[in-house]
Coordinates of N, CA and C in Angstrom, one line a residue:
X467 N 9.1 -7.1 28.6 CA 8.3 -7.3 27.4 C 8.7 -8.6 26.7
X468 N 7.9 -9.2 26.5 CA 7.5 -10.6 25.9 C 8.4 -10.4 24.2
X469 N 9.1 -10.7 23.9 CA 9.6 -11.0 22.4 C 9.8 -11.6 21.7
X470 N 9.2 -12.6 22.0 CA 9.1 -14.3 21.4 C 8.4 -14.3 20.0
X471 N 7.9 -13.3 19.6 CA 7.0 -13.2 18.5 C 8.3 -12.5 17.4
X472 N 9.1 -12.0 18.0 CA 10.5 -10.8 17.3 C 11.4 -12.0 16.5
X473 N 11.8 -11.9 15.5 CA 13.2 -12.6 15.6 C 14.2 -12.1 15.7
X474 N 14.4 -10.8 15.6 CA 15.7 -9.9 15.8 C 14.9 -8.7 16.9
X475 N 15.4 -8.2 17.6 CA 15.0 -6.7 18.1 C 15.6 -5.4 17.2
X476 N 16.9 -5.8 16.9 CA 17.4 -4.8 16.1 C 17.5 -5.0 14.8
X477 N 17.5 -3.2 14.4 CA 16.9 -3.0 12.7 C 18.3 -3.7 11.9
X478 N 17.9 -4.0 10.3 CA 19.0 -4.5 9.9 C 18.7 -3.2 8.8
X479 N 20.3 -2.2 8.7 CA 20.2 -1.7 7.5 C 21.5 -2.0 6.3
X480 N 20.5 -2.4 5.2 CA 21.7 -2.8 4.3 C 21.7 -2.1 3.2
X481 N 22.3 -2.8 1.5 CA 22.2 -1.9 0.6 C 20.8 -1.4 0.2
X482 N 19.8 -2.4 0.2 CA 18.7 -1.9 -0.4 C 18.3 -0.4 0.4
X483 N 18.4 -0.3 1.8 CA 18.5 0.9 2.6 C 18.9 2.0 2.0
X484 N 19.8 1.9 1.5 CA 21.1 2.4 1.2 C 20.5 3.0 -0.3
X485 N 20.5 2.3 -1.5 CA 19.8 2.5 -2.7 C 18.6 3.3 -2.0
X486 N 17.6 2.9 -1.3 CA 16.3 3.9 -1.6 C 16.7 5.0 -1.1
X487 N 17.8 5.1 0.0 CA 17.8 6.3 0.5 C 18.1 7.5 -0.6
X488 N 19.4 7.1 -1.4 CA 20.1 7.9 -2.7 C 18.8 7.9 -3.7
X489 N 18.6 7.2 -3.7 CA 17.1 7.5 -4.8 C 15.9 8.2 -4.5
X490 N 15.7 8.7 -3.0 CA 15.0 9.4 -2.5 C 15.5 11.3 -2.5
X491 N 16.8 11.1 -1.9 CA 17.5 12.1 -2.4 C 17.8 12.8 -3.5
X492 N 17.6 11.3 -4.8 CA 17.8 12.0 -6.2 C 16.4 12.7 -6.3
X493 N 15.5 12.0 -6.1 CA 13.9 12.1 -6.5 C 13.7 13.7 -5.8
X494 N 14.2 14.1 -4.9 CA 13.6 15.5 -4.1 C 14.5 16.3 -4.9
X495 N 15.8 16.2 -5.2 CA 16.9 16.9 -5.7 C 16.1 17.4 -7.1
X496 N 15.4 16.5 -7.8 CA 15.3 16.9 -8.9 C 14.0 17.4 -8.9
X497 N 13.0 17.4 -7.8 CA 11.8 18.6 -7.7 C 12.3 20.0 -7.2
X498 N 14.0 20.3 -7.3 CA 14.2 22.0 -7.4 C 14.3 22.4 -8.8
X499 N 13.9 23.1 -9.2 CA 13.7 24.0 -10.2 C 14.8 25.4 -9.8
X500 N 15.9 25.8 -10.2 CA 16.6 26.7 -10.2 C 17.1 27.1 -9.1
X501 N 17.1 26.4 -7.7 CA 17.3 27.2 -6.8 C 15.9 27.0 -5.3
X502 N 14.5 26.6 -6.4 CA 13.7 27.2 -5.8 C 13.5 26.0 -5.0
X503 N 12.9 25.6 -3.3 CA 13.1 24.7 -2.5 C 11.8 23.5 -3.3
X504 N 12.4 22.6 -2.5 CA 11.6 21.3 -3.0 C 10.1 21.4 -3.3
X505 N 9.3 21.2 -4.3 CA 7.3 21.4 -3.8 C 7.3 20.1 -3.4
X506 N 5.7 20.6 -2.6 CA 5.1 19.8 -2.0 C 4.4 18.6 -2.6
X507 N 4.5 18.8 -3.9 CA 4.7 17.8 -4.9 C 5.3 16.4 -5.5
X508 N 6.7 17.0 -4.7 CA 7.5 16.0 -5.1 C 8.0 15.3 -3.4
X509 N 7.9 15.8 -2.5 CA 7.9 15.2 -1.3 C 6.3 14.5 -0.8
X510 N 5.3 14.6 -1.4 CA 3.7 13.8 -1.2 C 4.4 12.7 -2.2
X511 N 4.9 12.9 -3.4 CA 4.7 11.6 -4.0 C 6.0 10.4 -3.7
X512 N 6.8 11.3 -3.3 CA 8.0 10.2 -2.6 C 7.5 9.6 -0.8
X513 N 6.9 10.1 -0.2 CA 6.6 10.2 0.9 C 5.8 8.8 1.2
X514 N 4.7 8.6 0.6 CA 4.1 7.2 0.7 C 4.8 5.3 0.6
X515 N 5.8 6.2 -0.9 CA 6.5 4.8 -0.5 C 7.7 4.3 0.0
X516 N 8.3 5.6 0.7 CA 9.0 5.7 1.6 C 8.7 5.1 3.2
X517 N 7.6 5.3 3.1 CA 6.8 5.1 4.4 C 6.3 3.9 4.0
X518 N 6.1 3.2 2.9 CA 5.7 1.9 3.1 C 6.3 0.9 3.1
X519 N 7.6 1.7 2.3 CA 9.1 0.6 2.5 C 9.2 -0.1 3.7
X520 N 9.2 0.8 4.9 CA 9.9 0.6 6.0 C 8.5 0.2 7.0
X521 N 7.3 0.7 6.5 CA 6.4 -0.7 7.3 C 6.5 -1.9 7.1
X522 N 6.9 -2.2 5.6 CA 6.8 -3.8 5.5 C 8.4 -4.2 6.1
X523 N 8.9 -3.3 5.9 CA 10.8 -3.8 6.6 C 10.3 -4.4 8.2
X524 N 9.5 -3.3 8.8 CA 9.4 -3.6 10.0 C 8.3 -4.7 10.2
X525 N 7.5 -4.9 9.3 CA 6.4 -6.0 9.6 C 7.1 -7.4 9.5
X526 N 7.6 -7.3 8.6 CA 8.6 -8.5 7.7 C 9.6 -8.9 8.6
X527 N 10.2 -7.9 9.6 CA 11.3 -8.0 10.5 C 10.9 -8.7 11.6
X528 N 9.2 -8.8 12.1 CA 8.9 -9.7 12.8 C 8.3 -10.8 13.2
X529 N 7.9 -11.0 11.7 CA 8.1 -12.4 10.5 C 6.8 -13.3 11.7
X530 N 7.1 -14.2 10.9 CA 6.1 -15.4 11.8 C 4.5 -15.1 11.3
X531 N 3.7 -15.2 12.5 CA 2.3 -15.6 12.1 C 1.5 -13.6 12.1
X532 N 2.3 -12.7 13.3 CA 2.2 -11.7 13.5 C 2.0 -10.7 11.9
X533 N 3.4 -11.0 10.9 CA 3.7 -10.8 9.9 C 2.2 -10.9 8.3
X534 N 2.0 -12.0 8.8 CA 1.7 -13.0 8.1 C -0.3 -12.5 7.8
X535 N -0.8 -12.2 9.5 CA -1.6 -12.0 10.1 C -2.1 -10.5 9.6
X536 N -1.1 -9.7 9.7 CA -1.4 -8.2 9.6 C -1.2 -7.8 7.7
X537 N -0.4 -8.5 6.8 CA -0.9 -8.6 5.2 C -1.7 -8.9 5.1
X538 N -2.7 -10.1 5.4 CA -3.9 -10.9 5.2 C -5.3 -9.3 5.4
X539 N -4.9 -9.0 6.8 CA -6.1 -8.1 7.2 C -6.1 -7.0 6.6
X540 N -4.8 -6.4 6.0 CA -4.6 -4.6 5.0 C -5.1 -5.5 3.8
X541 N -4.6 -6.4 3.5 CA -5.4 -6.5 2.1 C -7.0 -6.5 1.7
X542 N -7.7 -7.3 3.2 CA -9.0 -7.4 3.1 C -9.8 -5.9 3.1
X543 N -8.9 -5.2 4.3 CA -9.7 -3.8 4.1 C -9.4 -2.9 3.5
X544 N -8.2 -3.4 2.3 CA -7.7 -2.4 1.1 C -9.2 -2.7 -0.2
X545 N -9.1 -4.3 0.2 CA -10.3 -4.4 -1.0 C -11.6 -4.2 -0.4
X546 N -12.0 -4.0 0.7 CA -13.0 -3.5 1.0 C -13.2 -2.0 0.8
X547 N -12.2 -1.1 1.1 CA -12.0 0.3 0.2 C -11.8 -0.3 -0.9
X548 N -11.7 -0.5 -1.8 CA -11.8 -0.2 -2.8 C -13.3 -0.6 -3.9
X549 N -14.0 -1.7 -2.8 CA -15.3 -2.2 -3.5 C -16.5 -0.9 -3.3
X550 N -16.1 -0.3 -1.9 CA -16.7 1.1 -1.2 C -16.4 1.7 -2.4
X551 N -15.6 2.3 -2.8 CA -14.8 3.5 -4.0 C -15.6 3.1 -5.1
X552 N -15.5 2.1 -5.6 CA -15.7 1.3 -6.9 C -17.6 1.6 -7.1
X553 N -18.4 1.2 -5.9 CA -19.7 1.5 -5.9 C -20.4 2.4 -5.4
X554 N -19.5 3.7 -5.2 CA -20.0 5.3 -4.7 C -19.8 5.7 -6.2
X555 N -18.8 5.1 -7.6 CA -18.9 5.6 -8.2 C -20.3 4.8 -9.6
X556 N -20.5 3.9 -9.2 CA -21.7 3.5 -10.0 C -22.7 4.4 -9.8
X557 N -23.2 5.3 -8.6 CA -24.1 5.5 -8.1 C -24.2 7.1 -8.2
X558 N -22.6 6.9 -8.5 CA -22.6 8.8 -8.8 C -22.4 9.5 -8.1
X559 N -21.7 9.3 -7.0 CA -21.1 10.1 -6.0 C -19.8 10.6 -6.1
X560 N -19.2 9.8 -7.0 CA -17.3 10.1 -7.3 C -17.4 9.6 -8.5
X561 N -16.5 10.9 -8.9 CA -16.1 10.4 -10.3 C -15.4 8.7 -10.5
X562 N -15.4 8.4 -11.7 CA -14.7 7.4 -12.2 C -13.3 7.8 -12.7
X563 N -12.8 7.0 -13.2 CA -11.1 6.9 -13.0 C -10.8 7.2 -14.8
X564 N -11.7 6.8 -15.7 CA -12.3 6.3 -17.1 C -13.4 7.1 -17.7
X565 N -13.3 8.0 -18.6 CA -14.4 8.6 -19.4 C -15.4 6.9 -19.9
X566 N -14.7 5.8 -20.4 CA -15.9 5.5 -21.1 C -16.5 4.0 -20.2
X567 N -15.6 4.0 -18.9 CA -16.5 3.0 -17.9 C -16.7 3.5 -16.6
X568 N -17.9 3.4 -15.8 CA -18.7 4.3 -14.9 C -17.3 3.3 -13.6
X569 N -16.8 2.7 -13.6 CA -16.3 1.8 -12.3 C -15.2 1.7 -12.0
X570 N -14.3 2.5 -12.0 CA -12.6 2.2 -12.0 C -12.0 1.5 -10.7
X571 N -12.7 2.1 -9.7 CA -12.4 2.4 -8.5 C -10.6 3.5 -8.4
X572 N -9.7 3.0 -7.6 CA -8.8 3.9 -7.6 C -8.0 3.7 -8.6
X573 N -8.0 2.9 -9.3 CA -7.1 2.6 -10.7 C -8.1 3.2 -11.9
X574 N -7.1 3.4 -12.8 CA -7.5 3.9 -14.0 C -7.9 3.2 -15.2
X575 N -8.3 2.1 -14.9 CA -9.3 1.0 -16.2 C -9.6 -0.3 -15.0
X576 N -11.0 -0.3 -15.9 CA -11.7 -1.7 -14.8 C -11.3 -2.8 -14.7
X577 N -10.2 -3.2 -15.5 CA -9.9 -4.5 -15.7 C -9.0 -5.1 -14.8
X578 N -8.0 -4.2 -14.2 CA -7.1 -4.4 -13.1 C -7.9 -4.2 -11.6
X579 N -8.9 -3.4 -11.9 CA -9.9 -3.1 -10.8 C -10.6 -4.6 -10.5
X580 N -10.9 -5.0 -11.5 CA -11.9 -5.8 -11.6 C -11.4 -7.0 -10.5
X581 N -9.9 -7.4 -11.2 CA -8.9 -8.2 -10.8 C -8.8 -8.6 -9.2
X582 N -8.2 -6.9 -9.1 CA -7.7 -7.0 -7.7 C -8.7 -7.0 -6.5
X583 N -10.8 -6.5 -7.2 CA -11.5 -6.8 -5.9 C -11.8 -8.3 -6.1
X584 N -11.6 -9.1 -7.3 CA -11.9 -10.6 -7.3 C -10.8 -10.9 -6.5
X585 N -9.8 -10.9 -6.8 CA -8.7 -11.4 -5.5 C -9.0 -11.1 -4.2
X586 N -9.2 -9.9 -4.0 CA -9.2 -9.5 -2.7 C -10.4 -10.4 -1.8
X587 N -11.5 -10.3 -2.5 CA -12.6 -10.9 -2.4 C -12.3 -12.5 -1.7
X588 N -11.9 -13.4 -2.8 CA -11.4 -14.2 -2.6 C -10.6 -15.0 -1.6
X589 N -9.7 -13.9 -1.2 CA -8.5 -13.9 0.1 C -9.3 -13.5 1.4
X590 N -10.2 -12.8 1.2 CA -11.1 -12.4 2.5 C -11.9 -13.3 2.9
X591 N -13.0 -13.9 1.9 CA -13.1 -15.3 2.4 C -12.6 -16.2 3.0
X592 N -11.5 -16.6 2.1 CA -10.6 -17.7 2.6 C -9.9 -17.2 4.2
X593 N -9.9 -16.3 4.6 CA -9.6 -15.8 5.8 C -10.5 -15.6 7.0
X594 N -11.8 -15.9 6.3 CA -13.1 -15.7 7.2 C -13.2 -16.8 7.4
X595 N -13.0 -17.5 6.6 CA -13.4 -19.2 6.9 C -12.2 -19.8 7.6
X596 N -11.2 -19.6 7.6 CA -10.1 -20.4 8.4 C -9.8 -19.9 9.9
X597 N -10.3 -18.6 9.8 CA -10.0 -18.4 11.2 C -11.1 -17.6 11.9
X598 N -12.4 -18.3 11.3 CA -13.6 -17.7 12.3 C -13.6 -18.2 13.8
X599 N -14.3 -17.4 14.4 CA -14.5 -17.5 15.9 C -15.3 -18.6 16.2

């Protein structure tokens, strides 16, 4: 197997490792209630950025153009879900995020919404144009 694209093969674990792990620990520790085992509650909401810690550890671990390549593309089709989300709720298919504005998308006021599909927008272009076919 070709690994010219790798800079290391092997994982590096340090303190930051180390910290989320104990703070992951604390975080489930403190969804027992008396005895009673952890809900499903409190391991969904630790669970995602646990898991996205260590995609970017691993994306980031292979650095280069690969790294570089695969942020660019989750962000285009993060803001493409979200312009999808944002305009099923104009239309009335999903709630809004906001009693008194019809368009949150997944955030809870339009102004950060607004924000992050103008950026997103933005970066998708600029990505469409630099490295079209």
């Amino acid at each position: 197997m070709d690994r010219s694209g790798l800079k290391d093969s092997r994982p590096f674990w340090g303190l930051t490792d180390l910290l989320l792990g104990v703070l992951c620990v604390l975080y489930l520790i403190s969804g027992t209630r008396g005895g009673e085992p952890v809900s499903v509650v409190a391991i969904e909401g630790a669970f995602p950025y646990v898991a996205l810690y260590f995609c970017a550890k691993v994306l980031f671990r292979a650095g280069g153009r690969v790294a570089h390549a695969a942020v660019l593309c989750s962000l285009c089709v993060w803001g493409a879900a979200e312009s999808v989300k944002g305009l099923s709720q104009v239309f009335g298919h999903t709630p809004s995020g906001h009693s008194l504005f019809g368009m949150t998308g997944s955030f809870s006021n339009p102004g950060p919404y607004g924000g992050f599909v103008a950026v997103s927008c933005a970066v998708s272009l600029g990505y469409l144009v630099r490295h079209r076919a």
